Coordinates of C-alpha atoms in Angstrom, one line a residue:
M1 CA -33.1 -176.1 18.7
G2 CA -29.8 -175.9 16.7
C3 CA -27.1 -173.5 17.3
L4 CA -24.1 -172.4 15.2
F5 CA -20.7 -172.9 16.7
A6 CA -17.6 -171.0 15.7
L7 CA -14.6 -172.7 17.3
S8 CA -11.2 -171.0 17.7
I9 CA -8.3 -172.6 19.0
L10 CA -6.1 -170.2 20.9
L11 CA -2.6 -171.0 22.2
S12 CA -1.4 -169.5 25.5
T13 CA 2.1 -169.7 26.9
V14 CA 3.4 -168.7 30.3
L15 CA 4.7 -165.6 28.6
G16 CA 1.0 -164.4 28.4
Q17 CA 1.0 -164.3 24.5
W18 CA -1.9 -165.2 22.4
L19 CA -1.7 -166.7 19.0
H20 CA -4.4 -167.3 16.6
G21 CA -3.9 -169.5 13.4
T22 CA -0.1 -169.3 13.7
T23 CA 2.8 -171.6 14.7
A24 CA 6.0 -170.3 16.2
V25 CA 9.0 -171.4 17.9
Y26 CA 10.5 -169.7 21.0
A27 CA 13.7 -170.0 22.7
Q28 CA 12.8 -170.7 26.2
P29 CA 15.1 -171.0 29.2
A30 CA 15.7 -174.5 30.2
S31 CA 13.9 -174.1 33.5
D32 CA 10.5 -173.0 32.0
L33 CA 7.6 -174.9 31.1
I34 CA 5.4 -174.6 28.1
Q35 CA 1.7 -174.8 28.7
N36 CA -0.8 -175.4 25.9
R37 CA -4.5 -174.5 26.8
A38 CA -7.5 -174.9 24.4
L39 CA -10.5 -172.6 24.6
A40 CA -13.8 -172.9 23.0
S41 CA -16.4 -170.3 22.0
Y42 CA -19.7 -170.2 20.2
V43 CA -22.3 -167.7 18.9
P44 CA -25.9 -168.5 19.8
D45 CA -28.4 -169.2 16.9
G46 CA -29.8 -165.9 15.7
G47 CA -26.6 -163.9 16.6
G48 CA -25.5 -162.3 19.7
T49 CA -22.5 -162.0 21.7
P50 CA -20.1 -165.0 21.4
I51 CA -20.0 -167.2 24.5
V52 CA -16.6 -168.4 25.8
L53 CA -16.6 -171.8 27.5
P54 CA -14.3 -172.6 30.5
P55 CA -10.9 -174.0 29.5
S56 CA -11.2 -177.7 29.0
I57 CA -7.7 -179.0 28.1
T58 CA -4.2 -177.8 29.5
T59 CA -1.0 -179.4 28.6
T60 CA 2.4 -178.7 30.1
V61 CA 5.8 -179.6 28.4
P62 CA 9.2 -179.2 29.9
V63 CA 11.9 -177.4 27.7
V64 CA 14.8 -179.9 27.0
P65 CA 18.1 -177.8 26.5
G66 CA 20.2 -178.3 23.1
V67 CA 18.1 -181.1 21.5
V68 CA 17.8 -180.6 17.8
P69 CA 15.5 -182.9 15.7
L70 CA 17.3 -185.5 13.4
Q71 CA 18.5 -183.9 10.3
I72 CA 21.4 -184.4 7.7
Q73 CA 23.2 -181.9 5.3
L74 CA 24.7 -182.8 1.8
I75 CA 27.5 -180.9 0.0
K76 CA 28.7 -182.0 -3.5
T77 CA 31.7 -180.6 -5.4
V78 CA 33.7 -181.3 -8.5
D79 CA 37.4 -180.7 -9.1
R80 CA 37.1 -178.6 -12.3
P81 CA 34.7 -176.3 -13.9
T82 CA 35.2 -177.7 -17.5
T83 CA 36.4 -180.9 -19.0
T84 CA 36.5 -182.7 -22.4
P85 CA 36.1 -186.3 -23.5
G86 CA 38.9 -188.4 -22.4
E87 CA 39.6 -186.7 -19.1
I88 CA 39.1 -188.0 -15.5
V89 CA 37.0 -186.0 -13.0
N90 CA 37.0 -186.2 -9.4
Y91 CA 33.7 -185.8 -7.3
Q92 CA 33.4 -185.3 -3.5
L93 CA 30.3 -185.9 -1.4
V94 CA 30.2 -184.6 2.3
V95 CA 27.3 -185.6 4.3
T96 CA 27.0 -184.0 7.9
N97 CA 24.9 -184.9 10.9
P98 CA 24.2 -181.5 12.7
S99 CA 21.7 -182.8 14.9
G100 CA 21.5 -184.5 18.4
A101 CA 20.3 -187.8 17.1
V102 CA 22.1 -190.7 15.4
A103 CA 21.3 -191.2 11.6
N104 CA 21.4 -195.0 10.8
P105 CA 21.9 -195.9 8.2
V106 CA 22.8 -193.2 5.7
T107 CA 22.3 -193.8 2.0
I108 CA 23.8 -191.6 -0.8
T109 CA 22.4 -191.9 -4.3
D110 CA 24.3 -190.1 -7.1
Q111 CA 22.9 -189.7 -10.6
L112 CA 25.8 -189.3 -13.1
P113 CA 25.0 -187.2 -16.2
V114 CA 25.1 -188.5 -19.6
G115 CA 28.6 -189.6 -20.9
L116 CA 30.2 -189.9 -17.5
V117 CA 31.3 -193.3 -16.5
Y118 CA 32.1 -194.4 -13.0
V119 CA 35.7 -195.7 -12.5
E120 CA 35.5 -199.0 -10.8
G121 CA 37.3 -199.2 -7.5
S122 CA 37.9 -195.4 -7.2
V123 CA 35.9 -194.8 -4.2
Q124 CA 37.6 -193.5 -1.0
A125 CA 35.6 -192.6 2.0
T126 CA 36.3 -191.2 5.4
P127 CA 36.3 -192.0 8.3
N128 CA 35.2 -195.5 7.1
P129 CA 34.6 -197.0 3.6
P130 CA 31.0 -197.6 2.7
P131 CA 29.9 -201.3 3.4
Q132 CA 28.2 -201.2 0.2
V133 CA 28.7 -199.6 -3.2
A134 CA 26.4 -200.3 -6.1
S135 CA 26.7 -199.1 -9.7
T136 CA 23.7 -199.5 -11.8
G137 CA 24.0 -197.7 -15.3
R138 CA 24.7 -194.0 -14.3
T139 CA 23.5 -194.3 -10.8
L140 CA 25.7 -194.8 -8.0
T141 CA 24.6 -196.0 -4.3
F142 CA 26.7 -195.7 -1.2
T143 CA 25.4 -197.3 2.0
F144 CA 27.0 -196.3 5.3
G145 CA 26.2 -197.3 8.9
A146 CA 25.5 -195.1 11.8
L147 CA 26.5 -191.3 11.5
P148 CA 26.7 -189.9 15.2
P149 CA 25.7 -186.3 15.9
G150 CA 28.2 -183.8 14.6
Q151 CA 30.0 -186.2 12.6
T152 CA 30.8 -186.2 8.9
I153 CA 31.1 -188.7 6.0
T154 CA 33.3 -187.8 3.0
V155 CA 33.2 -189.8 -0.3
N156 CA 35.5 -189.2 -3.2
Y157 CA 35.4 -191.1 -6.5
R158 CA 36.4 -190.6 -10.1
V159 CA 34.5 -190.6 -13.5
Q160 CA 35.7 -191.0 -17.0
V161 CA 34.4 -188.4 -19.6
T162 CA 33.3 -190.2 -22.8
P163 CA 32.5 -188.5 -26.1
D164 CA 28.8 -188.9 -25.4
A165 CA 29.2 -186.3 -22.6
V166 CA 28.8 -183.4 -25.0
R167 CA 25.2 -184.5 -25.5
G168 CA 24.4 -184.2 -21.7
D169 CA 24.0 -181.1 -19.4
G170 CA 26.9 -182.1 -17.0
V171 CA 24.8 -181.9 -14.0
N172 CA 25.5 -184.3 -11.3
R173 CA 22.5 -184.9 -8.7
A174 CA 23.1 -186.5 -5.4
E175 CA 20.8 -187.3 -2.7
A176 CA 21.4 -188.3 1.0
S177 CA 18.7 -190.0 3.2
A178 CA 18.4 -191.6 6.5
P179 CA 15.2 -193.2 8.3
G180 CA 13.0 -190.5 10.0
V181 CA 14.4 -187.7 8.0
P182 CA 13.5 -186.1 4.5
P183 CA 16.1 -186.7 1.8
V184 CA 18.4 -183.8 1.0
T185 CA 20.0 -183.1 -2.5
A186 CA 22.9 -181.3 -3.8
N187 CA 24.1 -180.8 -7.4
A188 CA 27.5 -180.3 -9.1
Q189 CA 27.8 -179.2 -12.6
V190 CA 30.8 -179.5 -14.9
T191 CA 30.8 -177.8 -18.4
I192 CA 31.6 -180.4 -21.1
T193 CA 33.5 -178.8 -24.0
P194 CA 33.7 -180.6 -27.2
P195 CA 37.1 -182.1 -28.0
P196 CA 39.4 -180.5 -30.4
R197 CA 38.7 -181.4 -34.2
L198 CA 41.7 -181.0 -36.8
Q199 CA 41.6 -180.8 -40.4
I200 CA 44.5 -181.8 -42.8
I201 CA 45.2 -181.0 -46.4
K202 CA 48.1 -182.4 -48.3
T203 CA 49.4 -181.1 -51.7
S204 CA 52.6 -181.1 -53.8
D205 CA 54.3 -179.1 -56.4
R206 CA 54.0 -181.8 -59.0
A207 CA 51.5 -184.5 -60.1
A208 CA 54.3 -186.7 -61.5
A209 CA 58.1 -187.4 -60.9
E210 CA 60.9 -189.6 -61.8
P211 CA 64.1 -190.9 -60.1
G212 CA 66.3 -188.0 -59.5
D213 CA 63.7 -185.4 -59.0
V214 CA 63.0 -183.4 -55.9
A215 CA 59.3 -183.1 -54.9
V216 CA 58.0 -180.5 -52.5
Y217 CA 55.1 -181.5 -50.3
R218 CA 52.8 -179.0 -48.4
L219 CA 50.7 -179.8 -45.3
V220 CA 48.0 -177.6 -43.8
V221 CA 46.7 -178.6 -40.5
T222 CA 43.7 -176.4 -39.2
N223 CA 42.0 -176.5 -35.7
V224 CA 38.1 -176.2 -36.8
S225 CA 37.0 -176.6 -33.2
E226 CA 36.3 -174.1 -30.4
V227 CA 39.0 -175.4 -28.0
T228 CA 42.9 -175.3 -28.3
A229 CA 44.8 -178.4 -29.5
D230 CA 47.8 -179.1 -27.6
P231 CA 50.2 -180.6 -28.7
V232 CA 49.8 -181.3 -32.5
T233 CA 51.5 -184.2 -34.0
I234 CA 51.9 -184.6 -37.8
T235 CA 53.1 -187.8 -39.2
D236 CA 53.9 -188.3 -42.9
Q237 CA 54.5 -191.9 -44.1
L238 CA 56.6 -191.7 -47.3
P239 CA 56.2 -194.2 -50.1
L240 CA 58.8 -196.6 -51.3
G241 CA 61.8 -194.9 -53.1
M242 CA 61.2 -191.4 -51.4
T243 CA 63.8 -189.9 -48.9
Y244 CA 63.5 -186.8 -46.9
V245 CA 65.9 -184.0 -47.9
P246 CA 67.5 -183.1 -44.5
D247 CA 66.8 -179.5 -43.2
S248 CA 64.3 -178.8 -45.8
I249 CA 61.4 -178.2 -43.3
Q250 CA 59.7 -174.9 -43.3
A251 CA 56.9 -174.4 -40.9
T252 CA 54.5 -171.4 -40.0
P253 CA 53.8 -169.8 -37.8
N254 CA 56.2 -171.7 -35.6
P255 CA 58.7 -174.4 -36.2
P256 CA 58.2 -177.9 -34.9
T257 CA 59.4 -178.6 -31.3
Q258 CA 60.5 -182.1 -32.4
V259 CA 61.4 -183.7 -35.7
V260 CA 61.8 -187.5 -35.9
N261 CA 62.8 -189.0 -39.2
T262 CA 62.8 -192.8 -39.4
G263 CA 63.7 -193.1 -43.0
S264 CA 60.3 -194.0 -44.2
S265 CA 58.3 -191.7 -42.0
L266 CA 58.6 -188.2 -40.8
R267 CA 56.8 -187.0 -37.5
L268 CA 56.6 -183.5 -36.5
T269 CA 55.4 -182.1 -33.1
F270 CA 54.0 -178.7 -32.5
G271 CA 52.8 -176.7 -29.6
A272 CA 49.5 -175.3 -28.9
L273 CA 47.1 -174.6 -31.8
P274 CA 44.3 -172.2 -31.0
P275 CA 40.9 -172.4 -32.5
G276 CA 40.6 -171.4 -36.1
Q277 CA 44.4 -171.4 -36.6
S278 CA 46.4 -173.3 -39.0
I279 CA 50.0 -175.0 -39.1
T280 CA 51.7 -175.0 -42.7
V281 CA 54.5 -177.3 -43.2
V282 CA 56.6 -177.5 -46.4
Y283 CA 59.4 -180.1 -47.0
A284 CA 61.3 -181.8 -49.8
V285 CA 61.7 -185.4 -50.7
L286 CA 64.1 -187.0 -53.3
M287 CA 63.0 -189.6 -55.7
T288 CA 65.4 -192.6 -55.8
P289 CA 65.5 -195.3 -58.5
D290 CA 63.3 -197.6 -55.9
A291 CA 60.5 -195.1 -56.4
V292 CA 59.5 -196.8 -59.7
R293 CA 58.7 -199.9 -57.6
G294 CA 56.5 -197.9 -55.2
D295 CA 52.9 -196.8 -55.6
G296 CA 53.7 -193.0 -55.0
R297 CA 51.0 -192.7 -52.5
N298 CA 51.9 -190.4 -49.6
I299 CA 49.8 -190.5 -46.4
A300 CA 49.8 -187.8 -43.7
Q301 CA 48.1 -187.7 -40.4
A302 CA 47.4 -185.1 -37.9
A303 CA 46.5 -185.9 -34.1
T304 CA 45.9 -184.3 -30.8
P305 CA 44.9 -185.5 -27.4
G306 CA 41.2 -186.2 -27.2
A307 CA 40.5 -185.8 -31.0
T308 CA 40.1 -188.2 -33.7
T309 CA 43.2 -188.6 -35.9
V310 CA 42.6 -187.1 -39.6
T311 CA 44.3 -188.4 -42.6
A312 CA 45.2 -186.9 -46.0
T313 CA 46.9 -188.6 -49.0
Y314 CA 48.5 -187.6 -52.1
Q315 CA 49.1 -189.8 -55.2
M316 CA 52.0 -189.0 -57.3
T317 CA 52.6 -190.7 -60.6
I318 CA 56.2 -192.1 -60.7
R319 CA 57.7 -192.3 -64.3
P320 CA 60.8 -194.4 -65.0
G321 CA 62.5 -191.4 -66.8
I322 CA 66.0 -192.0 -68.0
L323 CA 66.4 -194.6 -65.3
A324 CA 64.6 -197.9 -64.9
D325 CA 64.3 -200.5 -62.2
C326 CA 66.0 -202.9 -64.5
G327 CA 69.7 -203.6 -64.0
T328 CA 72.8 -204.6 -65.8
I329 CA 75.0 -207.7 -65.5
V330 CA 78.6 -207.8 -66.7
G331 CA 81.4 -210.4 -66.5
R332 CA 84.1 -212.2 -68.1
V333 CA 85.4 -215.8 -68.9
F334 CA 89.1 -216.1 -68.4
V335 CA 91.9 -218.5 -67.9
D336 CA 92.9 -218.6 -64.3
K337 CA 96.5 -219.7 -64.2
N338 CA 97.0 -219.2 -60.4
F339 CA 93.6 -220.4 -59.3
D340 CA 92.7 -217.2 -57.4
G341 CA 89.5 -216.3 -59.1
Q342 CA 90.9 -213.0 -60.2
Q343 CA 92.0 -212.0 -63.8
Q344 CA 95.6 -210.8 -63.7
P345 CA 97.8 -209.7 -66.7
G346 CA 98.8 -212.7 -68.7
E347 CA 95.4 -214.4 -68.1
P348 CA 93.6 -214.2 -71.4
G349 CA 89.9 -214.0 -72.0
V350 CA 88.0 -217.1 -73.7
P351 CA 86.2 -216.1 -76.7
N352 CA 82.6 -217.3 -77.6
A353 CA 82.0 -218.8 -74.2
V354 CA 78.2 -219.1 -73.5
V355 CA 76.4 -218.1 -70.2
F356 CA 72.8 -219.1 -69.6
M357 CA 70.7 -217.1 -67.3
D358 CA 68.0 -218.2 -65.0
D359 CA 65.4 -216.6 -67.2
G360 CA 66.6 -218.6 -70.1
N361 CA 68.6 -215.8 -71.8
R362 CA 71.8 -216.8 -73.5
I363 CA 74.9 -214.6 -73.4
L364 CA 77.9 -214.9 -75.8
A365 CA 81.2 -213.6 -74.8
D366 CA 83.2 -211.6 -77.2
A367 CA 86.7 -212.1 -78.4
D368 CA 88.2 -211.1 -75.1
G369 CA 85.8 -213.2 -73.0
L370 CA 83.7 -210.2 -72.0
F371 CA 79.9 -210.3 -71.9
S372 CA 77.0 -208.0 -70.7
L373 CA 73.3 -208.2 -70.4
V374 CA 71.1 -205.1 -69.9
N375 CA 67.3 -204.7 -68.8
V376 CA 67.8 -207.4 -66.2
L377 CA 64.9 -207.5 -63.7
P378 CA 66.1 -206.8 -60.3
G379 CA 66.5 -209.4 -57.5
Y380 CA 68.7 -212.5 -57.2
R381 CA 70.0 -213.6 -60.6
V382 CA 71.9 -216.8 -61.6
G383 CA 74.2 -217.4 -64.4
T384 CA 75.6 -220.7 -65.4
L385 CA 78.7 -221.2 -67.7
D386 CA 78.1 -223.6 -70.5
L387 CA 81.4 -225.7 -70.5
Y388 CA 80.4 -227.4 -73.7
S389 CA 80.7 -224.1 -75.6
M390 CA 84.5 -224.2 -74.8
P391 CA 86.0 -227.4 -76.0
G392 CA 89.4 -228.0 -74.2
Y393 CA 88.6 -225.9 -71.0
T394 CA 87.1 -226.9 -67.7
L395 CA 86.3 -225.1 -64.4
A396 CA 89.4 -223.7 -62.7
P397 CA 89.5 -224.6 -59.0
N398 CA 89.5 -221.5 -56.7
L399 CA 92.0 -221.9 -53.8
F400 CA 90.5 -219.0 -51.9
R401 CA 86.7 -218.9 -52.3
I402 CA 85.0 -222.3 -51.9
E403 CA 81.5 -220.9 -53.4
E404 CA 83.2 -220.2 -56.8
N405 CA 84.0 -223.9 -57.3
S406 CA 80.8 -224.1 -59.4
V407 CA 79.7 -223.3 -62.9
S408 CA 77.0 -221.1 -61.5
R409 CA 77.2 -217.5 -60.0
M410 CA 74.4 -215.8 -58.1
V411 CA 74.3 -212.0 -57.7
R412 CA 71.8 -209.6 -56.2
L413 CA 70.8 -207.0 -58.7
S414 CA 69.3 -203.7 -57.2
P415 CA 66.9 -201.7 -59.3
G416 CA 69.0 -199.6 -61.8
G417 CA 72.0 -201.3 -60.5
M418 CA 74.9 -203.3 -61.8
A419 CA 76.2 -206.8 -60.8
R420 CA 79.3 -208.7 -61.9
M421 CA 79.8 -212.6 -62.4
N422 CA 83.1 -213.7 -63.5
F423 CA 84.0 -217.3 -64.4
A424 CA 87.5 -218.8 -64.2
V425 CA 88.5 -221.8 -66.4
T426 CA 91.7 -223.7 -67.1
P427 CA 92.8 -225.8 -70.0
T428 CA 91.7 -229.4 -69.8
F429 CA 95.2 -230.9 -69.7
G430 CA 96.9 -227.8 -68.0
E431 CA 99.2 -227.0 -70.7
D432 CA 98.8 -223.4 -70.1
Q433 CA 99.0 -223.6 -66.4
S434 CA 102.0 -221.9 -64.8

């Protein structure tokens, strides 16, 4: 004959309390004993009053004072709430053993968010450095030895914030574990703000200019991001033949904190530029004759820490105007009586003397021995005296300048400039020599 049993496990303590289907922890004095007694009851087939069987198992456990099961705690912090690409961020991990047992070994695994790169060799740990540090992708693993009860491990390390960080959530997730205890986790979040972004526009008051003109340039730099750009540096590379007009800078809303003029470039430094604000700079340049040899292309750049340098150009057409890059050569052929290479009163010119230029041009001196040549290309030019065009004369020796004891002269002709080449001769037989 079968019977239906309904078993109920009842817990009894020396305090006389009965529990059913519940687990509880009591703070017992150290001198007490905890008894666990199991009882069984059943209901006969067909119903009736439950029948309770005599106790079958009784267990007594002594109370051990102050013993807490093994456990570890983890705290993770970061040194700033926000950061931008290019900065260095410092993280700290603190692992504590609040239990009465030794945790050995202790392993910390740290998952870096997207765009944060561990700085090699930056780990500092107390009281002892970790025997092992592993870096795999964005995962860092620190392995320590034994952590005694009540002791703490502190780990500090640095990460580099890259431009990719703006695509991540900035949440750093760490986990600490030890044998015989469930892993514990802790997170630290840093807000990644996009880097500043600048925009630059360059214009001028004219599209074309010629030597002698003064052109006015205008630069407008705007912060098109949501963060402050500080500082802002504007560099303007002037083309060949343009020179900055001193004290011509006008800037709004604030003047530059520093102005550096290197001759061929102009560098302006400004303070903080808030989001959506602009800096306007106006300055003047003077066109020199060398400008006709340049391309008239002006390049300006704007930069701020953490941002990509932006560039703007302005192309100005340079016209020769009344000036040109060609120069003029003048000179004379004369009788040098005292052999000093200089014409003094009483030293006449030699008419119809011929000078050949390095480009093949032939120059004929006038009745006073004077000659000139216009529209000569700039650079080093050489003229040679043709002694065959002056029968009865030869080259006069120069007692003071050895380089002039030659029938050739070399001069450097600057664009739009003038150079002189004189030739001293003496009669072949010296009858006119004093």
